[in-house]
N, CA, C and O of each residue as an XYZ file, in Angstrom:
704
protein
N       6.924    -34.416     72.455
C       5.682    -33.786     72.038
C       5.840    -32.270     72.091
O       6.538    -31.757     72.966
N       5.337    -31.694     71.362
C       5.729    -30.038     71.008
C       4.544    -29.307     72.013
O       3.389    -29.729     72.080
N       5.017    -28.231     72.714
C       4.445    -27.446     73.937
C       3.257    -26.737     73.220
O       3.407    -26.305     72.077
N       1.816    -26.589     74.035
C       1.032    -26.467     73.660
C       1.176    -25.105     72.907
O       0.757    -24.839     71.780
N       1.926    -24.222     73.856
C       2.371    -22.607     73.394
C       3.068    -22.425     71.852
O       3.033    -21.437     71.119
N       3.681    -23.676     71.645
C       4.790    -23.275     70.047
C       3.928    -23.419     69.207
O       3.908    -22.784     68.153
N       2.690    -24.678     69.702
C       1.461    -25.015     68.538
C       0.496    -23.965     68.291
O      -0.084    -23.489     67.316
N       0.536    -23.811     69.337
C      -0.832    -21.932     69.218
C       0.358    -21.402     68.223
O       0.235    -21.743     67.047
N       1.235    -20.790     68.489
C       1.960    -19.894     68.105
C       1.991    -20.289     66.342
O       1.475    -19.488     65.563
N       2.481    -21.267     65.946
C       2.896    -21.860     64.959
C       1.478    -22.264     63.935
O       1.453    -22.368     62.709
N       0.279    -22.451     64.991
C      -1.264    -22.434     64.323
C      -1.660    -20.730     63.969
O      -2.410    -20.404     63.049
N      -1.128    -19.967     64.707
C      -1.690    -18.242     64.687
C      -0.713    -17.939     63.194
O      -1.197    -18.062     62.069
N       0.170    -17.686     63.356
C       1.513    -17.599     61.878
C       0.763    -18.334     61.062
O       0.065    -17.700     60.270
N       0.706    -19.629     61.033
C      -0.297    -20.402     59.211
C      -1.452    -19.856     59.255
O      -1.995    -20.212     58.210
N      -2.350    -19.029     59.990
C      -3.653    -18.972     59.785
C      -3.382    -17.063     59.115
O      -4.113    -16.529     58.281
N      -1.875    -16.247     59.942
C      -1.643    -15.208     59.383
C      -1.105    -15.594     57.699
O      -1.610    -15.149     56.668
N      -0.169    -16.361     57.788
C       0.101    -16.932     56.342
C      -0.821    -16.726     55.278
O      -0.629    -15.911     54.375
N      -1.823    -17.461     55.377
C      -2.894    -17.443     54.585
C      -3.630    -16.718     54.456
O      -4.531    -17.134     53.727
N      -3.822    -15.385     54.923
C      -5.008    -14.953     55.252
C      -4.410    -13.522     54.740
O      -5.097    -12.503     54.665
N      -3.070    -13.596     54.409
C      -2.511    -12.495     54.177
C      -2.289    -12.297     52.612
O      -2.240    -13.360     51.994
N      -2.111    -10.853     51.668
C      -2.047    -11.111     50.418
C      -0.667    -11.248     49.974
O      -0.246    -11.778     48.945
N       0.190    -10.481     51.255
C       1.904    -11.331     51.008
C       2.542    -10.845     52.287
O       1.848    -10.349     53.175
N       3.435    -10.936     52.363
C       4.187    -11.157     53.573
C       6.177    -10.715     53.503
O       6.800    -11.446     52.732
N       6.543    -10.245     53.825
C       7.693     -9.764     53.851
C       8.819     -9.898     54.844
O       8.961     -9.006     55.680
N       9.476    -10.736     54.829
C      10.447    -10.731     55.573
C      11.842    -10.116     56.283
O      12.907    -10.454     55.765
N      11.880     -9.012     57.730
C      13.114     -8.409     57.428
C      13.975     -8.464     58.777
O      13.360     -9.071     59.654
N      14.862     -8.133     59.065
C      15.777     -8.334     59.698
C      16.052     -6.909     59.929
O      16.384     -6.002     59.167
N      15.699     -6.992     61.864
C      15.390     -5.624     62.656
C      16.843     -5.311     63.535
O      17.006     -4.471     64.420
N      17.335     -5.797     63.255
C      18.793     -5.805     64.379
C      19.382     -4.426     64.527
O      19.875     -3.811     63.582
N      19.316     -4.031     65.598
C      19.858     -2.580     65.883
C      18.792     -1.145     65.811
O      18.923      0.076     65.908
N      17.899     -1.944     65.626
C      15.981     -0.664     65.641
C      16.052     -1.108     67.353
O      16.219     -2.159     67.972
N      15.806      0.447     67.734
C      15.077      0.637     68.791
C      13.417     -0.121     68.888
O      12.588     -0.306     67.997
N      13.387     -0.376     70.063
C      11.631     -0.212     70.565
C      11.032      0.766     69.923
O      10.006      0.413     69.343
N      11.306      1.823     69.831
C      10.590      3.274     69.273
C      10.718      2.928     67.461
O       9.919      2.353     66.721
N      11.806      3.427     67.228
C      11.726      2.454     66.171
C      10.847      1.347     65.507
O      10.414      1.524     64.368
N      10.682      0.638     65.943
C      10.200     -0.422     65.549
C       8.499     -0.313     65.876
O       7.722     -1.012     65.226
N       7.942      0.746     67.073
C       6.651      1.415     66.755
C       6.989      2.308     65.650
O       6.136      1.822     64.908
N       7.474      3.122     64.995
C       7.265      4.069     63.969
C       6.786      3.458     62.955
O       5.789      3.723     62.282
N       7.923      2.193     62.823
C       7.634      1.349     61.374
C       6.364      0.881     61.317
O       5.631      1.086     60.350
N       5.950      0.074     62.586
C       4.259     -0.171     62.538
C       3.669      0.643     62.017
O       2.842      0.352     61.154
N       3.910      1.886     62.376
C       2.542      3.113     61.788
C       2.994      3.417     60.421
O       2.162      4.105     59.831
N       4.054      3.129     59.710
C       4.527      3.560     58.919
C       3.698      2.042     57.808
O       3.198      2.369     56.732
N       3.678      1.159     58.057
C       2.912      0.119     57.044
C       1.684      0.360     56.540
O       1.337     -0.062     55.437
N       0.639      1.333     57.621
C      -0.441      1.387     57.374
C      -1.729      0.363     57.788
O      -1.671     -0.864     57.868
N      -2.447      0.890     57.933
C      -3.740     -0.197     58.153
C      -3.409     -1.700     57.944
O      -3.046     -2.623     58.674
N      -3.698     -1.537     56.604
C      -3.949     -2.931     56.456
C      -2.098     -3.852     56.258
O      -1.499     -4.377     55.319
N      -1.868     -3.659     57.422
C      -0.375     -4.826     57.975
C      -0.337     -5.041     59.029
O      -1.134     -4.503     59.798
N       0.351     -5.675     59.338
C       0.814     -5.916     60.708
C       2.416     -6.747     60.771
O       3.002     -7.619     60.129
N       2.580     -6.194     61.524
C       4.690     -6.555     62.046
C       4.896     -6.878     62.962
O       4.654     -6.275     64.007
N       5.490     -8.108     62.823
C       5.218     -8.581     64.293
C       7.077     -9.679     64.296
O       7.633    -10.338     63.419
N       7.350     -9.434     65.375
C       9.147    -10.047     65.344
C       8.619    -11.347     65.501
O       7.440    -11.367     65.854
N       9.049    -12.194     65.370
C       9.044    -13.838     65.355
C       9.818    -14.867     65.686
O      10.684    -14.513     66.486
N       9.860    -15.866     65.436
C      11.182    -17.071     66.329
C      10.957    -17.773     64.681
O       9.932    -18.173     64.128
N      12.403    -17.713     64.206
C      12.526    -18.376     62.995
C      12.182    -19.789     62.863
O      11.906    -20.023     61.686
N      12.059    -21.151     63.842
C      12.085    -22.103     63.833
C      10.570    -22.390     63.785
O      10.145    -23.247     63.011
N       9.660    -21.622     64.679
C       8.428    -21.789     64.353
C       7.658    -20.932     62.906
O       6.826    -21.456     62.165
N       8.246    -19.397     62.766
C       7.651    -19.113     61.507
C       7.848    -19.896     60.248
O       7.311    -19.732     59.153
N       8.713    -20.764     60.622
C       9.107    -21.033     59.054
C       8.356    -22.472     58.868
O       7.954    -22.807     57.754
N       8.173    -23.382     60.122
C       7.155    -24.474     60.104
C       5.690    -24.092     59.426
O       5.030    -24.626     58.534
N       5.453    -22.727     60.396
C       4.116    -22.220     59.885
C       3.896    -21.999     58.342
O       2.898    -22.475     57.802
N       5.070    -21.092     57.451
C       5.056    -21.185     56.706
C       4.867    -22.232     55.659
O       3.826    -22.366     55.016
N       6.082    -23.065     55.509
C       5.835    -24.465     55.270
C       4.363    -25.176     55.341
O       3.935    -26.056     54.595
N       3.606    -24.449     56.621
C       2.369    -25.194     56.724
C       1.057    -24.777     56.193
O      -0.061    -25.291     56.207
N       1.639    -23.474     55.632
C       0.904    -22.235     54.684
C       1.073    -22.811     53.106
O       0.326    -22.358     52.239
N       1.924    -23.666     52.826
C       2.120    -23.944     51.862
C       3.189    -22.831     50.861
O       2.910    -22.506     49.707
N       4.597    -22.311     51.717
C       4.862    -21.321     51.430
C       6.379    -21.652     51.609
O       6.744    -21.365     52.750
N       7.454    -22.212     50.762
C       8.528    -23.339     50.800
C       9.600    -22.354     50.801
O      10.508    -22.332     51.632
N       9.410    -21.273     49.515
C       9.868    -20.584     48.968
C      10.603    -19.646     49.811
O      11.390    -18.956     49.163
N      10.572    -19.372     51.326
C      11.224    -18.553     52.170
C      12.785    -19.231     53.081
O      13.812    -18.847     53.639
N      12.207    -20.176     52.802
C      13.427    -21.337     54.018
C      14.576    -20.797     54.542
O      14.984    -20.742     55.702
N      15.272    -20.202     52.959
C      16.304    -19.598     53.425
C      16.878    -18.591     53.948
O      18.000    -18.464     54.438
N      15.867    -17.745     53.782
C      15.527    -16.455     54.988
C      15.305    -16.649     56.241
O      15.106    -15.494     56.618
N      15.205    -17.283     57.115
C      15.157    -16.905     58.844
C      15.987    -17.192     58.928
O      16.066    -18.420     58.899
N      17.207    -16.503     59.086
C      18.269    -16.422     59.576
C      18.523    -15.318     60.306
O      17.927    -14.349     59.836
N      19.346    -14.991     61.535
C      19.488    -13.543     62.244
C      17.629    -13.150     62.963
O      16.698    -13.930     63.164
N      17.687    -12.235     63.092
C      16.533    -11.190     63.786
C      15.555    -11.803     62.986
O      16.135    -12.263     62.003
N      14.079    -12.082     62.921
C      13.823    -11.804     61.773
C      12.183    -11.287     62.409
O      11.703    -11.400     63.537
N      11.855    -10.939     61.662
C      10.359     -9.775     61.805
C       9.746    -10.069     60.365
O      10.376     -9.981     59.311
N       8.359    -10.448     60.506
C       7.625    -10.578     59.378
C       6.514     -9.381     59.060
O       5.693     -9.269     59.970
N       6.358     -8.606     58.116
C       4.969     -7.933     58.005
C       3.812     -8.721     57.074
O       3.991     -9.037     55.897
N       2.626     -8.965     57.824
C       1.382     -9.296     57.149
C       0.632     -8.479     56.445
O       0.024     -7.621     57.086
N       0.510     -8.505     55.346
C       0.323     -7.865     54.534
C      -1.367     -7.778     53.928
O      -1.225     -7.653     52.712
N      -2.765     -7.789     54.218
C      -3.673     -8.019     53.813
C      -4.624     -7.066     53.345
O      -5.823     -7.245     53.128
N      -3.827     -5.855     53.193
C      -4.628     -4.843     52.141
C      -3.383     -4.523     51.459
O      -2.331     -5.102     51.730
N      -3.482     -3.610     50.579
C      -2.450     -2.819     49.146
C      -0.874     -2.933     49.759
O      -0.233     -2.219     50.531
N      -0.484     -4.551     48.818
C       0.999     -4.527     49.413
C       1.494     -3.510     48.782
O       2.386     -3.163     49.557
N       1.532     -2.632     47.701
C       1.774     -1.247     47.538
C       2.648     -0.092     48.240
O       3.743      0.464     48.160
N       1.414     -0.094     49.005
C       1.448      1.021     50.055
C       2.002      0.443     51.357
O       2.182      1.324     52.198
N       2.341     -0.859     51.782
C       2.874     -1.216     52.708
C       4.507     -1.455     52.363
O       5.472     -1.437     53.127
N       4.448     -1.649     51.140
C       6.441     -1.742     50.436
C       6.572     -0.728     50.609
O       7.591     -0.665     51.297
N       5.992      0.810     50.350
C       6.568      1.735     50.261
C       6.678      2.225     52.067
O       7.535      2.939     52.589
N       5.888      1.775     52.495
C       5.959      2.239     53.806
C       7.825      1.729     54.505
O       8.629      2.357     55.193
N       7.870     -0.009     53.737
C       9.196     -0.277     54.409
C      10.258      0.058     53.917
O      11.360     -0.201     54.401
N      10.037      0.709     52.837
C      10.674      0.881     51.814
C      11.728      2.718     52.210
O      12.885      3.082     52.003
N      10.480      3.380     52.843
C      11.214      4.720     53.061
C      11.805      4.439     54.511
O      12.830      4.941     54.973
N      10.873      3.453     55.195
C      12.215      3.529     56.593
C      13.151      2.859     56.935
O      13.725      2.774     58.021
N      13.376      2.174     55.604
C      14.346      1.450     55.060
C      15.857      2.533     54.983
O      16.922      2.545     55.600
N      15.162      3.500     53.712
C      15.805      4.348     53.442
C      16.443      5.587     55.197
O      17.598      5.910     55.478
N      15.424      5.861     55.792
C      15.699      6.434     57.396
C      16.627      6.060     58.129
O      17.480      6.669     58.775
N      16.300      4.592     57.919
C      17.075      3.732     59.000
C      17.493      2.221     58.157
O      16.867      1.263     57.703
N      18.756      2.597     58.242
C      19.507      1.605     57.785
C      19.948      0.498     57.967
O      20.615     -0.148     57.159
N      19.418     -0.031     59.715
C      19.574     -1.060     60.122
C      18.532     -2.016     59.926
O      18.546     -3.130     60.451
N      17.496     -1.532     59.064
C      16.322     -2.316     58.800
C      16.940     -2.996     57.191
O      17.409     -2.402     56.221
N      16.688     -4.507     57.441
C      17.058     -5.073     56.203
C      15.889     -6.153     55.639
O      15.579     -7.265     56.066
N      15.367     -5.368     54.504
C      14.655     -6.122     53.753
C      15.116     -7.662     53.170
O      16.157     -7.716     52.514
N      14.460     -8.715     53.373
C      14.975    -10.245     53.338
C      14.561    -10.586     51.786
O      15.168    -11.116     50.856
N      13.752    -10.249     51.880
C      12.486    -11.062     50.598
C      11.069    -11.146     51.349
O      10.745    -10.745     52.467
N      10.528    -11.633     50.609
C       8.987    -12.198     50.427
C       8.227    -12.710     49.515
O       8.548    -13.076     48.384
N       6.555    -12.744     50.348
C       6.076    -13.614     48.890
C       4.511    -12.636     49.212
O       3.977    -12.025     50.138
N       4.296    -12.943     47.952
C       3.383    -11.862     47.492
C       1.956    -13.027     46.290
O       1.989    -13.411     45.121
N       1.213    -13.137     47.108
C      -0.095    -14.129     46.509
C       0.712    -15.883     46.639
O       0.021    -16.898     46.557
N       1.603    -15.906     46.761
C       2.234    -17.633     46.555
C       3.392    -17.627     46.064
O       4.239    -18.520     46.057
N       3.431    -15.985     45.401
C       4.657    -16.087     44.160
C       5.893    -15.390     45.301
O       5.603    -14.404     45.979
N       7.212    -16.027     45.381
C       8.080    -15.633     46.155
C       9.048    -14.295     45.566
O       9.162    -14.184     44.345
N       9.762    -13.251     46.515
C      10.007    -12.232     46.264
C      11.162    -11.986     46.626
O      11.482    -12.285     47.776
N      12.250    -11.279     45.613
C      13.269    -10.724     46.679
C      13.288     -9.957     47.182
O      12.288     -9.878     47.895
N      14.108     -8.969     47.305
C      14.524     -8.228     48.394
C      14.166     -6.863     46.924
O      13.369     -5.924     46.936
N      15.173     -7.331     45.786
C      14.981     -5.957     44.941
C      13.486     -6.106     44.608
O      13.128     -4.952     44.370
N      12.155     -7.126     44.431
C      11.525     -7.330     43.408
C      10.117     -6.492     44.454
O       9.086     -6.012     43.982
N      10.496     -6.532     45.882
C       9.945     -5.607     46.925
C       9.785     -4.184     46.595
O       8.814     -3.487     46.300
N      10.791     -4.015     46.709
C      11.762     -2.070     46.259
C      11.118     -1.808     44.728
O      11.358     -0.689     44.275
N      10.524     -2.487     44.090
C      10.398     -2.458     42.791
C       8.501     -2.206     42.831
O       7.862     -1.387     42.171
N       8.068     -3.036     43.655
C       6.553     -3.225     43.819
C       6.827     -1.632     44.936
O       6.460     -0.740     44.170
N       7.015     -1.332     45.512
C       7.228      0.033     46.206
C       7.354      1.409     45.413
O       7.282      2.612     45.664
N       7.578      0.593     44.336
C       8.046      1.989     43.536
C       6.366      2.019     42.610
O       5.891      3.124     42.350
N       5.860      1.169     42.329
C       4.370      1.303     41.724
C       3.872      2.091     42.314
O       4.425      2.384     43.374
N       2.344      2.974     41.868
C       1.575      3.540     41.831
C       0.735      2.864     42.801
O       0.753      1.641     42.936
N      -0.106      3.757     43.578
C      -1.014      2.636     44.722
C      -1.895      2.149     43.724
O      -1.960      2.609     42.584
N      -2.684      1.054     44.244
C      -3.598      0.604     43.264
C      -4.751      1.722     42.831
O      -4.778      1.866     41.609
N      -5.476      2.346     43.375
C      -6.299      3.679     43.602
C      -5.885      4.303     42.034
O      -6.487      4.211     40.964
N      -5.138      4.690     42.242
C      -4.119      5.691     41.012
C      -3.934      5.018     39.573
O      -3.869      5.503     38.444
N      -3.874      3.669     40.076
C      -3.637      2.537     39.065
C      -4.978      2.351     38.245
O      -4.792      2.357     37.028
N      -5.949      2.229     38.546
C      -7.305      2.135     38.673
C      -8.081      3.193     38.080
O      -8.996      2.951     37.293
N      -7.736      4.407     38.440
C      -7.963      5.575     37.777
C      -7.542      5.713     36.226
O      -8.342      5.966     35.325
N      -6.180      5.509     36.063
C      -5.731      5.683     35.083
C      -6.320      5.044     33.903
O      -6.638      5.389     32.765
N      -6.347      3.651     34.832
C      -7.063      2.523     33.468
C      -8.789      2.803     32.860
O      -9.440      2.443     31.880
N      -9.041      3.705     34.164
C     -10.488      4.318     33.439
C     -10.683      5.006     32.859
O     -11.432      4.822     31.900
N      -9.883      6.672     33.225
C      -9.073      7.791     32.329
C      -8.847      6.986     30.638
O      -9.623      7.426     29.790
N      -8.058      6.104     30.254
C      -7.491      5.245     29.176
C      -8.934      4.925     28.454
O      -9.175      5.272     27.298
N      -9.986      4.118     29.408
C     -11.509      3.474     28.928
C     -11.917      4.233     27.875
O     -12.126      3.931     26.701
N     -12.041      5.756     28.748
C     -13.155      6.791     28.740
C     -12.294      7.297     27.433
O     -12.890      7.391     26.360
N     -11.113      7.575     27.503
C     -10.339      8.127     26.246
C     -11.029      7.072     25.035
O     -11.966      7.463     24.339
N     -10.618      6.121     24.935
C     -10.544      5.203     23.534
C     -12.347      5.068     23.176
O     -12.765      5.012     22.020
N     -13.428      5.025     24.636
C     -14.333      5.289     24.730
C     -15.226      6.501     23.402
O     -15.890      6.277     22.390
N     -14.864      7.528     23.975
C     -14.894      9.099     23.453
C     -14.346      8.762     21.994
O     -14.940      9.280     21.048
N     -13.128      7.835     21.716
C     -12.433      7.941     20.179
C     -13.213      6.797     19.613
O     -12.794      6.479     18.500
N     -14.020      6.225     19.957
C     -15.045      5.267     19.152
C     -16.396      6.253     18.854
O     -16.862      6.349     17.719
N     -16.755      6.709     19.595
C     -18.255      7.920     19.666
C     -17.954      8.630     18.418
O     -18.761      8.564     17.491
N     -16.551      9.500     18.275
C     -15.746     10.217     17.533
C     -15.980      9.497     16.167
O     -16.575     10.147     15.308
N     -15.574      8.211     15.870
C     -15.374      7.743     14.972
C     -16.732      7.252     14.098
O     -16.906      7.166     12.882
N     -17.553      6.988     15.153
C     -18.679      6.434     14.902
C     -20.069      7.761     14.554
O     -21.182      7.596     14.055
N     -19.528      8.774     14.963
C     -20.432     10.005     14.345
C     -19.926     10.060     13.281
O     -20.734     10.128     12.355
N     -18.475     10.060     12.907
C     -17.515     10.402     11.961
C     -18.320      9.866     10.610
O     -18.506     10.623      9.657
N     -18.646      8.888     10.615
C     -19.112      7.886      9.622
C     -20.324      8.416      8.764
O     -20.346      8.644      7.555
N     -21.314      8.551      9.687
C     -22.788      9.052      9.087
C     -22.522     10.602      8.564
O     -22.727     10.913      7.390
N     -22.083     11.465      9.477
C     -22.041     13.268      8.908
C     -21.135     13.165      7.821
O     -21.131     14.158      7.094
N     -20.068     11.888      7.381
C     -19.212     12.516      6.470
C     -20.581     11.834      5.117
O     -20.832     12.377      4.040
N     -21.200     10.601      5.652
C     -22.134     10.137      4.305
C     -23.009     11.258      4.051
O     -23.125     11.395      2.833
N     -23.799     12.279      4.819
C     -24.655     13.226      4.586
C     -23.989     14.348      3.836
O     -24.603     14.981      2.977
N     -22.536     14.640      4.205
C     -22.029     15.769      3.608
C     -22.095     15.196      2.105
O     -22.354     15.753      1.038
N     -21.784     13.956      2.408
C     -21.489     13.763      0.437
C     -22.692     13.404     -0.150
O     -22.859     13.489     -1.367
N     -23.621     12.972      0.686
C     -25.182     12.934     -0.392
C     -25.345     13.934     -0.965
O     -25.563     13.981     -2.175
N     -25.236     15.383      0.136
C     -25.295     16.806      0.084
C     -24.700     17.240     -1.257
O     -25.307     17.490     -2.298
N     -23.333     17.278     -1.003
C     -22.966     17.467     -2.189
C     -23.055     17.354     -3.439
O     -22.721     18.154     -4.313
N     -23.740     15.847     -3.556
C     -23.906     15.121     -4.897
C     -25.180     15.965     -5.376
O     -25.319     16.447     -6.500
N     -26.231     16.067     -4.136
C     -27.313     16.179     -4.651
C     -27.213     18.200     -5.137
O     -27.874     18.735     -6.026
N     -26.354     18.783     -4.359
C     -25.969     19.906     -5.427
C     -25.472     20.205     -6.831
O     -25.710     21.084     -7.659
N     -24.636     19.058     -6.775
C     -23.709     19.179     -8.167
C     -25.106     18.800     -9.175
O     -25.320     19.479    -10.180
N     -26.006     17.660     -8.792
C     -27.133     17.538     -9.713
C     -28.282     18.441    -10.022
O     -29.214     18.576    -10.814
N     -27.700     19.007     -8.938
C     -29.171     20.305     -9.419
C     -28.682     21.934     -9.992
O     -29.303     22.838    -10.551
N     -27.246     21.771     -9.534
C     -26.413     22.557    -11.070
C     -26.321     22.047    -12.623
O     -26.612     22.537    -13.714
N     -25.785     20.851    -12.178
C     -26.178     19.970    -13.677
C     -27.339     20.026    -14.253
O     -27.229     20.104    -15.476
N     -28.648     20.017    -13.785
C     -30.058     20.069    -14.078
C     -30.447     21.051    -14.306
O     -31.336     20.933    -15.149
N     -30.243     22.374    -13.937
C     -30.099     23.799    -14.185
C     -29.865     24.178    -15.488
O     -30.629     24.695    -16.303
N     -28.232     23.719    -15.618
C     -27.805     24.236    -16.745
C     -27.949     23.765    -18.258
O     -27.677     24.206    -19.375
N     -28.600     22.477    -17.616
C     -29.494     21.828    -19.368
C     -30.847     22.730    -19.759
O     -31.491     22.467    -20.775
C-alpha cells in the first residue's frame, strides 16, 4: 500500500498539473541553493519551481492526464508551474539558462499540447501577451480608420461630381 506522504505528494503535483497553463521541465544539477532562489524570482509571479522525485511527478502527471512527458524524468529534475503568461516565465528560464549553464531545459507542455526543449526557447522569444494585444488593437484601429476613410470617400467624391455636372449645365445653359 503506498505511504500516506507519496499520496499527498503525488495528489498536490495532479492538482498543480491541472491547474497550471503549462509546465516545464528542467534539470538543476550543479545550481547552487542561491541559485536556484534567483531562478524563482527570475519566473515571476505567476510560477512556481519546485525540485521533485521523478517517480511520483510523473504518476501525477499521468494522473493529470499528461503522457506526453514520460521520457523526461530522468537525472535532477525540477518542474516550473506555470499559471499566468508562460511568456514571460520562458523568458525568465530562458535568460538564466543563458547565465548559468548548468540549468537544462527538458521540455514541456503548454495547455495539453507537449513541448520541447527548442519549441520553449521559441515561445520565450514571443512578445509578452500585453504587447501582443496591443498590437492587434493598434492593427483594429488602423483598418478601423481605413474603412471611415473609405466610407467618407464614397459620398464627397458623389457630391464633387453632382457639383460638377451641375456646373457644366449651367455653362451649357448660359451659352444657349
Amino acid at each position: 500500500m503506498a505511504r500516506p506522504d507519496k499520496a499527498a505528494a503525488v495528489a498536490e503535483l495532479t492538482d498543480q498539473f491541472r491547474s497550471s497553463n503549462a509546465a516545464v521541465l528542467t534539470e538543476y544539477r550543479g545550481l547552487t541553493v542561491a541559485q536556484l532562489k534567483e531562478l524563482r524570482r527570475s519566473l515571476g509571479e505567476n510560477a512556481q519551481y519546485a525540485v521533485v522525485k521523478n517517480t511520483l511527478t510523473k504518476i501525477a502527471a499521468n494522473e493529470a492526464g499528461i503522457t506526453s512527458l514520460d521520457d523526461q524524468f530522468t537525472g535532477p529534475t525540477a518542474v516550473a508551474f506555470i499559471t499566468g503568461d508562460p511568456v514571460e516565465s520562458a523568458k525568465g528560464l530562458r535568460d538564466f539558462a543563458k547565465e548559468n549553464p548548468n540549468l537544462i531545459i527538458k521540455g514541456g507542455v503548454l495547455d495539453g499540447k507537449a513541448l520541447s526543449a527548442d519549441e520553449i526557447k521559441k515561445l520565450a522569444d514571443l512578445e509578452s501577451r500585453e504587447v501582443l494585444l496591443s498590437k492587434l488593437a493598434g492593427a483594429f484601429k488602423g483598418k478601423q480608420s481605413q474603412a471611415a476613410s473609405l466610407f467618407q470617400a464614397l459620398p464627397s467624391k458623389f457630391v464633387r461630381t453632382a457639383e460638377a455636372l451641375r456646373v457644366k449645365l449651367e455653362e451649357q445653359g448660359g451659352a444657349e
